[in-house]
C-alpha cells in the first residue's frame, strides 16, 4: 500500500526534482493538493490534475492576458510548464503550516482580499456614521422649521375652533317653575334680567341676534348688553329686538368699562365712553362715574372675586390696585354684581345689604360663549320697557334666582373648517410652547396687559427632548438595518438563488 510522502520529505527531498523541491511525476499528498488548489485558483481553468496527481496543461486562448478572478482581483495569467508534477509552493515549512512574507498563503492574493475586506468594513462604518449624523441634522432642521412656523401660527393664525354662526337655541327654560327669589319676601316679579352679556362686537362669539335667542331659550325676558369699551353691540341688539322680538325680550343698552384696575358696567347710556389709560388714577375713575350719571346712566361694579383672584407667577391680583368697596361707595357707584356666572359673591352681597339705601344688587351671566345660565335678576316692573326696568333698578327693588348647577341643555358648536385647516400648525406651536411658560397677565382691552410678561424656559426639559430624539433615531436606525438584513437574508437572497438555479 503506497503512502504519501511527509511534508518534511516534500520540502527536503533530493535527486531529480523540480525547482520547488518535488520530484517530477511524484504523486501529490492530500495536503499538497490543497496547497496547490489554494495557491493557484486559476489552475482549474489552465490545467487538469489527474487522479494519480500528475498535471496536464489545458490549452489557453488569451495568450497570457489579464484575468479577473471571483474576488474581483486582476492579475496576469500564469505560465504553466508542461510537466508531470504540479506546481506547489516553493517552501513548505516543517510543521505543515505554509507561510509567506505577508502572513497569508504564499503568493495567492489572500492578503489582498483581506485588505479589501478591511477597507470595505471601514467604508461601511464611515457610511453608517455619516448616515446617522445626516438623519440627526435633518431632524433638528425639521424641528426648527416646525417651531418657526408653528409658534407664529399658534399665536396669530388659527381661527376659532367652533363655528358659532349657525347655532340655534330652540328650547325654553322656565326658572320660575323651580326656583325662588333670594329674598323670600320679595313678592311677585315679571322681569327675569341678565344684566351682563357680550356679543361679537367685543369678545363674545354670538351675534346680537343669537345672543337674544340664547337669552330667551334660557328664561330671560330682559337683557343689558355690555360689550367691552363700546355700546355698538347693545344698539344692534336693541334694533333687532324692536323689529323682530317685540313682546319676547327687552334690551337695555350699555357697555363694560374695562381697564387694569376695575371692570364696571355702564348701563342705560347710548354713547360710548372713552376708556383710557389702561391703569387710570382714582380721579380718572371718579370722572367716568360722574360722566355716566350726567348721561342718565348707572354704574355697576362687576365680579370683584374674579378681579381680585391671585395670578401666578406675579402673586398679585388679576386687576392690581382694585378700589375697595368702601372707596367705590364714596365715589358714587350705584351697585354691585353679586352673582357672576356661577360665583355668588357673598361678601359683596352682604356689603350691599348693609348699604341697601344706596346700592343695588344685580346678577350677570357674563356670557361670552353659550353655556348654562345660573342666575336671573328678578324685578317687578309696571311695564316691559327699558325705562321702566331701569327705574326699578335705580330704586333698588331687585332680588335674584340662583341655580349653581346651571340650566340644560347646552351644546357645542361644530368645528370650523378654518380651524381644522390650520389647527395642526397651531397644535405644533402649542406643543413647543410647552417647553417654556409664557405668562402675559390679564388683558387690558386697550392693547396692553396688566402685568409684565414673564418667560420661564425649561432647559432641563429641552435637554431631555434632544436626548429622547437621539435615542429614537438610534432605535429607528437599528430597526431599519435589522429589517433590511432580514429582508435580504430571508427573501432576496433565497429568491436570487432560486432564480439563478432556474436559469441554469
Short mmCIF file of C-alpha atoms in Angstrom, two decimals, residues 7-8 15 30 52 78 82 124 149 197 218 259 286 297 300 371 373 384 387 391:
data_model
loop_
_atom_site.label_atom_id
_atom_site.label_comp_id
_atom_site.label_asym_id
_atom_site.label_seq_id
_atom_site.Cartn_x
_atom_site.Cartn_y
_atom_site.Cartn_z
CA UNK A 7 5.73 17.37 4.48
CA UNK A 8 9.34 17.19 5.57
CA UNK A 15 17.56 13.90 -6.52
CA UNK A 30 -3.65 15.36 0.16
CA UNK A 52 -2.67 9.97 -9.99
CA UNK A 78 0.42 32.45 -15.03
CA UNK A 82 4.04 21.10 -19.02
CA UNK A 124 -19.31 50.78 5.80
CA UNK A 149 -43.92 78.13 11.58
CA UNK A 197 -73.52 89.71 28.45
CA UNK A 218 -82.70 80.20 29.00
CA UNK A 259 -59.16 98.55 32.39
CA UNK A 286 -64.35 109.27 39.61
CA UNK A 297 -76.94 106.11 33.29
CA UNK A 300 -72.44 98.71 38.40
CA UNK A 371 -73.49 77.54 28.06
CA UNK A 373 -77.33 80.02 32.86
CA UNK A 384 -91.63 95.71 29.99
CA UNK A 387 -87.05 102.81 31.07
CA UNK A 391 -86.34 102.83 37.10
#
